[in-house]
mmCIF file of C-alpha atoms in Angstrom:
data_model
loop_
_atom_site.group_PDB
_atom_site.id
_atom_site.type_symbol
_atom_site.label_atom_id
_atom_site.label_comp_id
_atom_site.label_asym_id
_atom_site.label_seq_id
_atom_site.Cartn_x
_atom_site.Cartn_y
_atom_site.Cartn_z
ATOM 1 C CA MET A 1 68.679 99.096 69.465
ATOM 2 C CA ALA A 2 67.273 100.171 65.987
ATOM 3 C CA ALA A 3 66.913 97.696 63.221
ATOM 4 C CA VAL A 4 69.946 97.804 60.743
ATOM 5 C CA ASP A 5 69.181 97.609 57.027
ATOM 6 C CA ALA A 6 71.035 94.425 55.324
ATOM 7 C CA GLY A 7 72.224 96.880 52.893
ATOM 8 C CA GLU A 8 74.434 98.489 55.499
ATOM 9 C CA LEU A 9 76.441 95.332 56.381
ATOM 10 C CA GLY A 10 79.215 93.554 54.581
ATOM 11 C CA ALA A 11 77.751 91.081 51.822
ATOM 12 C CA GLY A 12 77.331 87.663 53.345
ATOM 13 C CA ASN A 13 79.299 88.537 56.560
ATOM 14 C CA PRO A 14 77.429 90.660 59.166
ATOM 15 C CA ALA A 15 80.706 91.305 60.972
ATOM 16 C CA VAL A 16 82.179 93.385 58.259
ATOM 17 C CA PRO A 17 80.658 96.800 57.734
ATOM 18 C CA ALA A 18 80.153 97.705 54.190
ATOM 19 C CA TRP A 19 81.497 100.794 52.836
ATOM 20 C CA ARG A 20 78.526 101.993 50.718
ATOM 21 C CA GLY A 21 75.523 103.386 52.757
ATOM 22 C CA GLY A 22 75.525 104.719 56.005
ATOM 23 C CA PHE A 23 78.939 103.582 57.473
ATOM 24 C CA GLY A 24 80.654 104.862 54.347
ATOM 25 C CA ARG A 25 79.223 108.240 54.899
ATOM 26 C CA LEU A 26 79.841 108.247 58.725
ATOM 27 C CA TRP A 27 83.560 106.994 58.050
ATOM 28 C CA ALA A 28 84.077 109.689 55.448
ATOM 29 C CA ALA A 29 82.624 112.457 57.865
ATOM 30 C CA ALA A 30 85.009 111.354 60.637
ATOM 31 C CA VAL A 31 87.955 111.011 58.271
ATOM 32 C CA VAL A 32 87.167 114.748 56.793
ATOM 33 C CA SER A 33 86.831 116.115 60.195
ATOM 34 C CA ARG A 34 89.948 114.478 61.322
ATOM 35 C CA PHE A 35 91.813 116.053 58.373
ATOM 36 C CA GLY A 36 90.591 119.624 59.506
ATOM 37 C CA ASP A 37 91.519 118.761 63.381
ATOM 38 C CA ALA A 38 95.062 118.091 62.135
ATOM 39 C CA LEU A 39 95.390 121.375 60.268
ATOM 40 C CA ARG A 40 94.176 123.363 63.146
ATOM 41 C CA GLY A 41 95.802 121.292 65.828
ATOM 42 C CA ALA A 42 99.264 122.101 63.955
ATOM 43 C CA ALA A 43 98.321 125.749 63.162
ATOM 44 C CA LEU A 44 97.050 126.731 66.684
ATOM 45 C CA PRO A 45 100.369 126.406 68.426
ATOM 46 C CA LEU A 46 102.277 128.085 65.834
ATOM 47 C CA LEU A 47 99.678 131.216 65.940
ATOM 48 C CA ALA A 48 99.767 131.218 69.885
ATOM 49 C CA VAL A 49 103.519 131.841 69.580
ATOM 50 C CA SER A 50 103.383 134.462 67.282
ATOM 51 C CA LEU A 51 100.533 136.146 69.444
ATOM 52 C CA THR A 52 102.111 135.972 72.920
ATOM 53 C CA ASP A 53 105.584 135.499 74.372
ATOM 54 C CA SER A 54 103.920 133.784 77.715
ATOM 55 C CA PRO A 55 104.909 130.226 77.958
ATOM 56 C CA VAL A 56 101.795 129.947 80.393
ATOM 57 C CA LEU A 57 99.582 131.550 77.804
ATOM 58 C CA VAL A 58 100.911 129.050 75.059
ATOM 59 C CA SER A 59 100.434 126.307 77.265
ATOM 60 C CA LEU A 60 96.640 127.130 78.163
ATOM 61 C CA VAL A 61 95.911 126.399 74.373
ATOM 62 C CA THR A 62 96.778 122.671 75.163
ATOM 63 C CA ALA A 63 94.915 122.801 78.288
ATOM 64 C CA CYS A 64 91.660 124.028 76.666
ATOM 65 C CA GLY A 65 91.784 120.667 74.850
ATOM 66 C CA PHE A 66 91.201 118.966 78.148
ATOM 67 C CA LEU A 67 89.493 121.190 80.606
ATOM 68 C CA PRO A 68 85.945 121.286 78.846
ATOM 69 C CA TRP A 69 86.006 117.544 79.098
ATOM 70 C CA LEU A 70 86.221 117.534 82.881
ATOM 71 C CA LEU A 71 83.619 120.427 83.149
ATOM 72 C CA PHE A 72 81.094 119.261 80.523
ATOM 73 C CA GLY A 73 81.866 115.619 79.211
ATOM 74 C CA LEU A 74 79.311 114.104 81.629
ATOM 75 C CA ILE A 75 76.522 116.706 80.567
ATOM 76 C CA GLY A 76 77.391 115.988 76.610
ATOM 77 C CA GLY A 77 76.942 112.436 77.211
ATOM 78 C CA ALA A 78 73.532 113.016 79.123
ATOM 79 C CA ILE A 79 72.394 115.174 76.089
ATOM 80 C CA ALA A 80 73.574 112.712 73.528
ATOM 81 C CA ASP A 81 71.168 109.922 75.322
ATOM 82 C CA ARG A 82 68.225 112.411 75.183
ATOM 83 C CA VAL A 83 68.389 113.694 71.529
ATOM 84 C CA ASP A 84 68.438 112.286 67.893
ATOM 85 C CA GLN A 85 72.105 111.546 67.729
ATOM 86 C CA ARG A 86 72.689 112.033 63.978
ATOM 87 C CA ARG A 87 71.063 115.464 64.321
ATOM 88 C CA ALA A 88 73.100 116.522 67.421
ATOM 89 C CA MET A 89 76.183 115.519 65.268
ATOM 90 C CA TRP A 90 75.409 117.819 62.052
ATOM 91 C CA ALA A 91 74.205 120.404 64.306
ATOM 92 C CA VAL A 92 77.492 120.568 66.377
ATOM 93 C CA ASP A 93 79.799 120.336 63.234
ATOM 94 C CA GLY A 94 77.674 122.924 61.387
ATOM 95 C CA ALA A 95 78.272 125.196 64.740
ATOM 96 C CA ARG A 96 81.925 124.319 64.819
ATOM 97 C CA ALA A 97 82.070 125.452 60.957
ATOM 98 C CA VAL A 98 80.775 128.780 61.931
ATOM 99 C CA LEU A 99 83.042 129.408 64.739
ATOM 100 C CA MET A 100 86.174 128.563 62.681
ATOM 101 C CA ALA A 101 85.248 130.499 59.637
ATOM 102 C CA GLY A 102 84.624 133.374 61.963
ATOM 103 C CA PHE A 103 88.248 132.868 63.432
ATOM 104 C CA ALA A 104 89.890 132.399 59.827
ATOM 105 C CA VAL A 105 88.282 135.757 59.175
ATOM 106 C CA ALA A 106 89.983 137.308 62.410
ATOM 107 C CA VAL A 107 93.281 135.986 61.462
ATOM 108 C CA TRP A 108 93.013 137.066 57.921
ATOM 109 C CA LEU A 109 92.208 140.600 58.942
ATOM 110 C CA ASP A 110 94.870 140.546 61.615
ATOM 111 C CA GLN A 111 92.446 141.076 64.376
ATOM 112 C CA ALA A 112 93.240 137.604 66.229
ATOM 113 C CA THR A 113 94.250 137.733 69.742
ATOM 114 C CA ILE A 114 95.370 135.141 72.223
ATOM 115 C CA GLY A 115 92.182 135.597 74.214
ATOM 116 C CA LEU A 116 90.177 134.793 71.190
ATOM 117 C CA LEU A 117 92.349 131.670 70.306
ATOM 118 C CA LEU A 118 91.911 130.554 73.988
ATOM 119 C CA ALA A 119 88.016 131.011 73.646
ATOM 120 C CA LEU A 120 87.828 129.166 70.453
ATOM 121 C CA ALA A 121 89.819 126.139 71.697
ATOM 122 C CA PHE A 122 87.435 126.083 74.663
ATOM 123 C CA ALA A 123 84.344 126.269 72.647
ATOM 124 C CA LEU A 124 85.390 123.742 69.934
ATOM 125 C CA THR A 125 86.151 121.356 72.823
ATOM 126 C CA THR A 126 83.046 121.944 74.698
ATOM 127 C CA LEU A 127 80.925 121.316 71.321
ATOM 128 C CA GLN A 128 83.308 118.043 70.909
ATOM 129 C CA THR A 129 81.965 116.701 74.048
ATOM 130 C CA LEU A 130 78.716 116.287 72.774
ATOM 131 C CA PHE A 131 79.762 115.291 69.318
ATOM 132 C CA ASP A 132 82.155 112.193 70.542
ATOM 133 C CA ASN A 133 79.457 110.721 72.792
ATOM 134 C CA ALA A 134 76.579 110.991 70.287
ATOM 135 C CA ALA A 135 79.034 109.307 67.579
ATOM 136 C CA THR A 136 79.962 106.557 69.859
ATOM 137 C CA ALA A 137 76.153 106.015 70.712
ATOM 138 C CA LEU A 138 75.095 106.207 66.908
ATOM 139 C CA LEU A 139 77.781 103.739 65.530
ATOM 140 C CA PRO A 140 75.587 100.521 66.703
ATOM 141 C CA SER A 141 72.596 101.837 65.030
ATOM 142 C CA VAL A 142 74.472 102.127 61.779
ATOM 143 C CA VAL A 143 76.440 98.909 61.607
ATOM 144 C CA GLY A 144 74.951 96.431 63.891
ATOM 145 C CA GLN A 145 76.542 94.941 67.179
ATOM 146 C CA GLU A 146 78.646 92.209 65.377
ATOM 147 C CA ALA A 147 80.387 94.555 63.109
ATOM 148 C CA LEU A 148 81.326 97.124 65.801
ATOM 149 C CA SER A 149 85.138 96.015 66.138
ATOM 150 C CA ARG A 150 85.824 96.309 62.471
ATOM 151 C CA ALA A 151 83.836 99.467 62.142
ATOM 152 C CA ASN A 152 85.803 100.860 65.131
ATOM 153 C CA ALA A 153 89.174 99.859 63.613
ATOM 154 C CA ARG A 154 88.344 101.344 60.159
ATOM 155 C CA LEU A 155 87.028 104.649 61.696
ATOM 156 C CA MET A 156 90.437 104.807 63.962
ATOM 157 C CA THR A 157 92.585 104.056 60.994
ATOM 158 C CA GLY A 158 91.323 106.273 58.569
ATOM 159 C CA GLN A 159 91.575 109.086 60.841
ATOM 160 C CA GLU A 160 95.193 108.229 61.840
ATOM 161 C CA VAL A 161 95.993 108.284 58.188
ATOM 162 C CA MET A 162 94.293 111.352 57.290
ATOM 163 C CA GLY A 163 95.431 113.444 60.375
ATOM 164 C CA ARG A 164 99.132 112.323 60.613
ATOM 165 C CA PHE A 165 100.086 111.705 57.282
ATOM 166 C CA VAL A 166 97.992 114.194 55.227
ATOM 167 C CA GLY A 167 96.731 116.806 57.294
ATOM 168 C CA ALA A 168 99.687 117.747 59.364
ATOM 169 C CA PRO A 169 102.268 117.796 56.673
ATOM 170 C CA LEU A 170 99.982 120.112 54.382
ATOM 171 C CA VAL A 171 100.114 122.721 57.186
ATOM 172 C CA PRO A 172 103.287 124.423 56.139
ATOM 173 C CA VAL A 173 102.003 124.575 52.332
ATOM 174 C CA LEU A 174 98.718 126.297 53.576
ATOM 175 C CA LEU A 175 100.564 128.661 55.863
ATOM 176 C CA GLY A 176 102.599 129.546 52.913
ATOM 177 C CA LEU A 177 99.235 130.796 51.318
ATOM 178 C CA GLY A 178 98.321 132.819 54.287
ATOM 179 C CA ALA A 179 97.970 132.462 58.161
ATOM 180 C CA ALA A 180 94.140 132.115 57.923
ATOM 181 C CA MET A 181 94.139 129.290 55.328
ATOM 182 C CA PRO A 182 94.531 126.326 57.825
ATOM 183 C CA PHE A 183 91.610 127.589 59.844
ATOM 184 C CA ALA A 184 89.593 128.363 56.677
ATOM 185 C CA ALA A 185 90.224 124.790 55.537
ATOM 186 C CA ASP A 186 89.123 123.319 58.795
ATOM 187 C CA ALA A 187 85.803 125.151 58.622
ATOM 188 C CA VAL A 188 85.210 123.630 55.187
ATOM 189 C CA THR A 189 86.020 120.102 56.647
ATOM 190 C CA TYR A 190 83.334 120.648 59.321
ATOM 191 C CA LEU A 191 80.818 121.738 56.972
ATOM 192 C CA ALA A 192 81.430 118.886 54.822
ATOM 193 C CA ALA A 193 81.117 116.417 57.672
ATOM 194 C CA ALA A 194 77.726 117.984 58.756
ATOM 195 C CA VAL A 195 76.272 117.538 55.366
ATOM 196 C CA LEU A 196 77.627 113.917 55.231
ATOM 197 C CA VAL A 197 76.098 113.192 58.575
ATOM 198 C CA ALA A 198 73.038 114.909 57.836
ATOM 199 C CA SER A 199 72.719 112.588 54.877
ATOM 200 C CA LEU A 200 72.542 109.487 57.169
ATOM 201 C CA GLY A 201 69.203 107.483 57.054
ATOM 202 C CA VAL A 202 69.314 105.803 60.485
ATOM 203 C CA THR A 203 66.539 105.117 62.630
ATOM 204 C CA PRO A 204 67.152 106.582 66.011
ATOM 205 C CA PRO A 205 67.590 103.795 68.755
ATOM 206 C CA GLN A 206 64.650 102.978 71.055
ATOM 207 C CA ARG A 207 64.927 104.396 74.441
ATOM 208 C CA ALA A 208 62.749 103.655 77.420
ATOM 209 C CA PRO A 209 60.200 106.372 78.389
ATOM 210 C CA ARG A 210 61.972 108.716 80.879
ATOM 211 C CA PRO A 211 60.344 109.165 84.272
ATOM 212 C CA PRO A 212 58.485 112.412 85.074
ATOM 213 C CA GLY A 213 60.852 115.122 86.362
ATOM 214 C CA GLY A 214 63.959 113.492 84.984
ATOM 215 C CA SER A 215 66.810 115.796 85.111
ATOM 216 C CA LEU A 216 70.356 116.128 83.267
ATOM 217 C CA ARG A 217 71.756 115.443 87.001
ATOM 218 C CA ARG A 218 69.859 112.144 87.288
ATOM 219 C CA ASP A 219 70.878 110.993 83.920
ATOM 220 C CA ILE A 220 74.340 111.672 84.568
ATOM 221 C CA ALA A 221 74.192 109.926 87.894
ATOM 222 C CA GLU A 222 72.800 106.713 86.230
ATOM 223 C CA GLY A 223 75.309 106.623 83.487
ATOM 224 C CA LEU A 224 77.985 106.909 86.343
ATOM 225 C CA ALA A 225 76.067 104.067 88.254
ATOM 226 C CA VAL A 226 75.984 101.745 85.194
ATOM 227 C CA LEU A 227 79.860 102.185 84.869
ATOM 228 C CA TRP A 228 80.311 101.503 88.587
ATOM 229 C CA ARG A 229 78.028 98.543 88.734
ATOM 230 C CA ASP A 230 79.569 96.535 85.400
ATOM 231 C CA ARG A 231 82.783 94.797 86.693
ATOM 232 C CA THR A 232 84.078 94.909 83.210
ATOM 233 C CA LEU A 233 83.690 98.510 82.324
ATOM 234 C CA ARG A 234 84.825 99.524 85.913
ATOM 235 C CA ALA A 235 87.857 97.478 85.528
ATOM 236 C CA LEU A 236 88.460 98.885 81.839
ATOM 237 C CA CYS A 237 88.045 102.522 82.922
ATOM 238 C CA ALA A 238 90.352 102.209 85.808
ATOM 239 C CA SER A 239 92.930 100.797 83.567
ATOM 240 C CA THR A 240 92.602 103.154 80.845
ATOM 241 C CA THR A 241 92.889 106.037 83.548
ATOM 242 C CA LEU A 242 96.123 104.514 84.776
ATOM 243 C CA CYS A 243 97.498 104.177 81.290
ATOM 244 C CA ASN A 244 96.325 107.693 80.218
ATOM 245 C CA ILE A 245 98.498 109.255 83.189
ATOM 246 C CA GLY A 246 101.401 107.470 81.871
ATOM 247 C CA ILE A 247 100.710 108.783 78.230
ATOM 248 C CA GLY A 248 100.407 112.173 79.445
ATOM 249 C CA ALA A 249 103.762 111.814 81.006
ATOM 250 C CA LEU A 250 105.495 110.469 77.980
ATOM 251 C CA ILE A 251 103.841 112.616 75.424
ATOM 252 C CA ALA A 252 104.654 116.059 77.537
ATOM 253 C CA THR A 253 108.289 114.975 77.588
ATOM 254 C CA LEU A 254 109.131 112.915 74.589
ATOM 255 C CA VAL A 255 110.728 115.642 72.464
ATOM 256 C CA LEU A 256 112.943 116.287 75.523
ATOM 257 C CA HIS A 257 113.672 112.516 75.729
ATOM 258 C CA ILE A 258 114.679 112.263 72.060
ATOM 259 C CA THR A 259 116.274 115.650 71.487
ATOM 260 C CA GLY A 260 118.168 115.923 74.932
ATOM 261 C CA TRP A 261 118.644 112.345 76.453
ATOM 262 C CA LEU A 262 119.234 110.416 72.925
ATOM 263 C CA GLY A 263 120.835 113.748 71.449
ATOM 264 C CA ALA A 264 118.882 112.727 68.349
ATOM 265 C CA GLY A 265 117.813 116.356 67.256
ATOM 266 C CA ASN A 266 114.732 117.351 65.758
ATOM 267 C CA THR A 267 115.434 114.795 62.872
ATOM 268 C CA GLY A 268 115.462 112.148 65.336
ATOM 269 C CA TYR A 269 112.265 113.311 66.894
ATOM 270 C CA ALA A 270 110.463 113.251 63.480
ATOM 271 C CA ALA A 271 111.556 109.850 62.823
ATOM 272 C CA VAL A 272 110.057 108.606 65.920
ATOM 273 C CA ILE A 273 106.765 110.385 65.552
ATOM 274 C CA THR A 274 106.477 109.112 62.024
ATOM 275 C CA VAL A 275 107.262 105.384 62.700
ATOM 276 C CA TYR A 276 104.867 105.809 65.737
ATOM 277 C CA GLY A 277 101.934 106.893 63.394
ATOM 278 C CA ILE A 278 103.090 104.055 60.974
ATOM 279 C CA GLY A 279 102.650 101.371 63.897
ATOM 280 C CA SER A 280 99.541 102.797 64.716
ATOM 281 C CA VAL A 281 98.001 102.425 61.278
ATOM 282 C CA ILE A 282 99.078 98.910 61.060
ATOM 283 C CA GLY A 283 97.440 98.347 64.377
ATOM 284 C CA GLY A 284 94.202 99.703 63.091
ATOM 285 C CA LEU A 285 94.277 97.314 60.024
ATOM 286 C CA VAL A 286 94.697 93.993 62.157
ATOM 287 C CA ALA A 287 92.907 95.162 65.333
ATOM 288 C CA ALA A 288 89.632 93.482 64.502
ATOM 289 C CA ARG A 289 91.283 90.315 63.551
ATOM 290 C CA LEU A 290 93.264 90.382 66.590
ATOM 291 C CA THR A 291 90.646 90.832 68.882
ATOM 292 C CA GLU A 292 88.709 88.184 67.465
ATOM 293 C CA LYS A 293 91.527 85.576 67.747
ATOM 294 C CA LEU A 294 92.630 86.508 71.459
ATOM 295 C CA GLY A 295 89.306 87.720 72.788
ATOM 296 C CA ARG A 296 88.908 91.367 73.690
ATOM 297 C CA THR A 297 90.148 91.184 77.547
ATOM 298 C CA ARG A 298 93.121 89.094 76.235
ATOM 299 C CA ALA A 299 93.864 91.680 73.689
ATOM 300 C CA LEU A 300 93.837 94.503 75.901
ATOM 301 C CA VAL A 301 96.328 92.582 78.252
ATOM 302 C CA VAL A 302 98.660 91.497 75.357
ATOM 303 C CA CYS A 303 98.642 94.980 74.089
ATOM 304 C CA GLY A 304 99.230 96.575 77.659
ATOM 305 C CA THR A 305 102.086 94.184 78.163
ATOM 306 C CA ALA A 306 103.584 95.069 74.770
ATOM 307 C CA GLN A 307 103.347 98.778 75.774
ATOM 308 C CA ILE A 308 105.213 98.192 78.938
ATOM 309 C CA GLY A 309 108.011 96.470 77.127
ATOM 310 C CA ALA A 310 108.102 99.420 74.626
ATOM 311 C CA LEU A 311 108.335 101.893 77.413
ATOM 312 C CA VAL A 312 110.989 100.176 79.535
ATOM 313 C CA VAL A 313 113.109 99.648 76.253
ATOM 314 C CA LEU A 314 112.722 103.332 75.244
ATOM 315 C CA GLY A 315 113.570 104.387 78.957
ATOM 316 C CA ALA A 316 116.401 102.133 79.449
ATOM 317 C CA ILE A 317 118.422 101.764 76.353
ATOM 318 C CA ARG A 318 120.116 104.929 74.677
ATOM 319 C CA SER A 319 119.827 104.381 71.022
ATOM 320 C CA LEU A 320 117.490 106.196 68.338
ATOM 321 C CA PRO A 321 116.962 102.835 66.260
ATOM 322 C CA VAL A 322 115.907 101.128 69.546
ATOM 323 C CA ALA A 323 113.550 104.368 70.533
ATOM 324 C CA VAL A 324 112.088 104.243 66.900
ATOM 325 C CA ALA A 325 111.205 100.454 67.040
ATOM 326 C CA ALA A 326 109.885 100.855 70.704
ATOM 327 C CA MET A 327 107.475 103.599 69.580
ATOM 328 C CA GLY A 328 106.577 101.800 66.422
ATOM 329 C CA LEU A 329 105.478 98.824 68.592
ATOM 330 C CA PHE A 330 103.773 101.647 71.133
ATOM 331 C CA GLY A 331 101.610 102.986 68.481
ATOM 332 C CA PHE A 332 100.779 99.523 67.125
ATOM 333 C CA ALA A 333 99.401 98.167 70.402
ATOM 334 C CA GLY A 334 97.972 101.623 71.599
ATOM 335 C CA ILE A 335 95.493 101.634 68.491
ATOM 336 C CA VAL A 336 94.371 97.909 69.136
ATOM 337 C CA TRP A 337 93.584 98.905 72.694
ATOM 338 C CA ASN A 338 91.457 101.918 71.619
ATOM 339 C CA VAL A 339 89.616 99.916 69.206
ATOM 340 C CA THR A 340 89.161 97.069 71.797
ATOM 341 C CA GLU A 341 88.104 99.576 74.422
ATOM 342 C CA VAL A 342 85.481 101.392 72.514
ATOM 343 C CA THR A 343 83.876 98.443 71.256
ATOM 344 C CA MET A 344 83.687 96.591 74.631
ATOM 345 C CA MET A 345 82.075 99.825 75.920
ATOM 346 C CA GLN A 346 79.451 99.760 73.102
ATOM 347 C CA HIS A 347 78.726 95.996 73.723
ATOM 348 C CA SER A 348 78.512 96.387 77.465
ATOM 349 C CA SER A 349 76.471 99.580 77.915
ATOM 350 C CA PRO A 350 72.777 99.163 78.121
ATOM 351 C CA ASP A 351 70.507 100.549 75.088
ATOM 352 C CA GLY A 352 69.712 104.241 75.643
ATOM 353 C CA ALA A 353 72.654 104.757 78.150
ATOM 354 C CA LEU A 354 75.720 104.431 75.871
ATOM 355 C CA GLY A 355 75.984 108.009 75.412
ATOM 356 C CA ARG A 356 76.163 108.461 79.334
ATOM 357 C CA VAL A 357 78.605 105.399 79.971
ATOM 358 C CA SER A 358 80.810 106.786 77.095
ATOM 359 C CA SER A 359 81.001 110.204 78.615
ATOM 360 C CA ALA A 360 81.665 109.157 82.244
ATOM 361 C CA PHE A 361 84.342 106.656 80.858
ATOM 362 C CA ARG A 362 86.043 109.686 78.724
ATOM 363 C CA THR A 363 85.724 112.043 81.357
ATOM 364 C CA LEU A 364 87.355 110.008 83.927
ATOM 365 C CA SER A 365 90.125 108.584 81.765
ATOM 366 C CA ILE A 366 90.830 111.889 79.916
ATOM 367 C CA ALA A 367 91.360 113.390 83.445
ATOM 368 C CA GLY A 368 94.505 111.280 83.809
ATOM 369 C CA ALA A 369 96.370 112.896 80.774
ATOM 370 C CA PRO A 370 96.943 116.411 82.239
ATOM 371 C CA LEU A 371 97.780 114.709 85.533
ATOM 372 C CA GLY A 372 100.374 112.644 83.691
ATOM 373 C CA ALA A 373 101.868 115.553 81.741
ATOM 374 C CA LEU A 374 102.573 117.531 85.101
ATOM 375 C CA LEU A 375 104.047 114.311 86.583
ATOM 376 C CA GLY A 376 106.311 113.972 83.564
ATOM 377 C CA GLY A 377 107.419 117.299 83.650
ATOM 378 C CA VAL A 378 108.503 117.067 87.581
ATOM 379 C CA MET A 379 109.982 113.423 86.678
ATOM 380 C CA ALA A 380 112.199 114.714 83.915
ATOM 381 C CA GLU A 381 113.645 117.687 85.832
ATOM 382 C CA ALA A 382 114.083 115.851 89.227
ATOM 383 C CA TRP A 383 115.633 112.522 87.980
ATOM 384 C CA GLY A 384 116.442 112.569 84.238
ATOM 385 C CA LEU A 385 114.885 113.172 81.043
ATOM 386 C CA ASN A 386 114.427 109.291 80.489
ATOM 387 C CA THR A 387 112.280 108.792 83.716
ATOM 388 C CA PRO A 388 108.896 109.737 82.527
ATOM 389 C CA ALA A 389 108.980 106.589 79.947
ATOM 390 C CA LEU A 390 110.095 104.074 82.669
ATOM 391 C CA GLY A 391 107.417 105.823 85.171
ATOM 392 C CA ALA A 392 104.731 105.374 82.493
ATOM 393 C CA ALA A 393 105.819 101.805 82.121
ATOM 394 C CA ALA A 394 105.178 101.434 85.986
ATOM 395 C CA LEU A 395 101.775 102.887 85.526
ATOM 396 C CA PHE A 396 100.959 100.768 82.550
ATOM 397 C CA VAL A 397 101.916 97.760 85.061
ATOM 398 C CA CYS A 398 99.162 98.948 87.227
ATOM 399 C CA GLY A 399 96.736 99.531 84.230
ATOM 400 C CA VAL A 400 97.075 96.027 83.109
ATOM 401 C CA ALA A 401 96.737 94.643 86.769
ATOM 402 C CA ALA A 402 93.573 96.541 86.943
ATOM 403 C CA LEU A 403 92.199 94.553 84.077
ATOM 404 C CA VAL A 404 92.202 91.182 86.307
ATOM 405 C CA PRO A 405 88.612 91.951 87.669
ATOM 406 C CA GLY A 406 87.331 92.320 84.143
ATOM 407 C CA MET A 407 89.072 88.995 82.787
ATOM 408 C CA ARG A 408 87.456 87.069 85.884
ATOM 409 C CA SER A 409 83.915 88.350 84.803
ATOM 410 C CA GLY A 410 84.400 86.118 81.715
ATOM 411 C CA ILE A 411 83.768 88.915 79.241
ATOM 412 C CA ASN A 412 85.772 88.049 75.837
#
């Protein structure tokens, strides 16, 4: 692992990342990029609906956000462990800026088609597989091992605030200025993030020499082997995958649950989503302190149990105020889980293999979301609009149970 300049750490406390220096720029890059993602994420479906009447084609826009992870996620992790991660990140953001700028021009000239939109969504997510794995592997070189928990919490909290409470509400304003404006703004945010990442003065982590004839296939196999052999990582990945199936089922049907089963309409749905975001932000602010107090695996169990309770209440009690409170708790516990999960992965992965372990973990766990979305739709149609929430609770029970082998390993 590369040495960390003392100026990059919190004054007098190595467990607290300092805002000045490398972490501040990395945080700013992540937050600016998330702002652009929120603009694009809200504008793309609206554009898709204006370009086609086919529900299948519209749904493919969302599918393109998952499919590249299944196809290229492992490759992205292997490449992230081979290259300078900082350079990979700014190069990817530069490429995404060019793609978004070109798409904005196409929209401005009224030349955008649903095929072009699908190709863009697929290309951006394909590039993201390299960016995200490189970012996960780079962070320990920026802040040091002791500050990882708080650094992850600050990154996720900043992204949540910028995406949910700044970016998404701004989309109607930008659309009022022109259909191309959200995409042009997204291109600018990618460019700004690329400049910030390129300015990082981080020494790449030391890597063991690669054996002659080493291939990407071998690198991928090594990452999967590390994930499988490590008892804690294996249990955490299995747990997260099960929970993601439940989350996929919930997200895919939540609007039907709130507007249909509860009869709360669009206003009720907006209230649920808003309080969910507020809960996530609060969870991010306290995540590091909570995991320090409970220990990481215990924090995961507590958060998973809280989410089970929230899902049961959501699916069993027909009340909008109760649903709002349940989703606030769900968001709070969810971001604490995410911070803890990423920090455990960064601590448990061997030097030089974090990109591959991260990609294997993400690919397996992300695969659960589209499966869950399909499952949620089937459950809602067959047994009622509230059953996906209850089904998600059952999957979370299985996910928490899957953590037991990791707890027995004594890793806190």
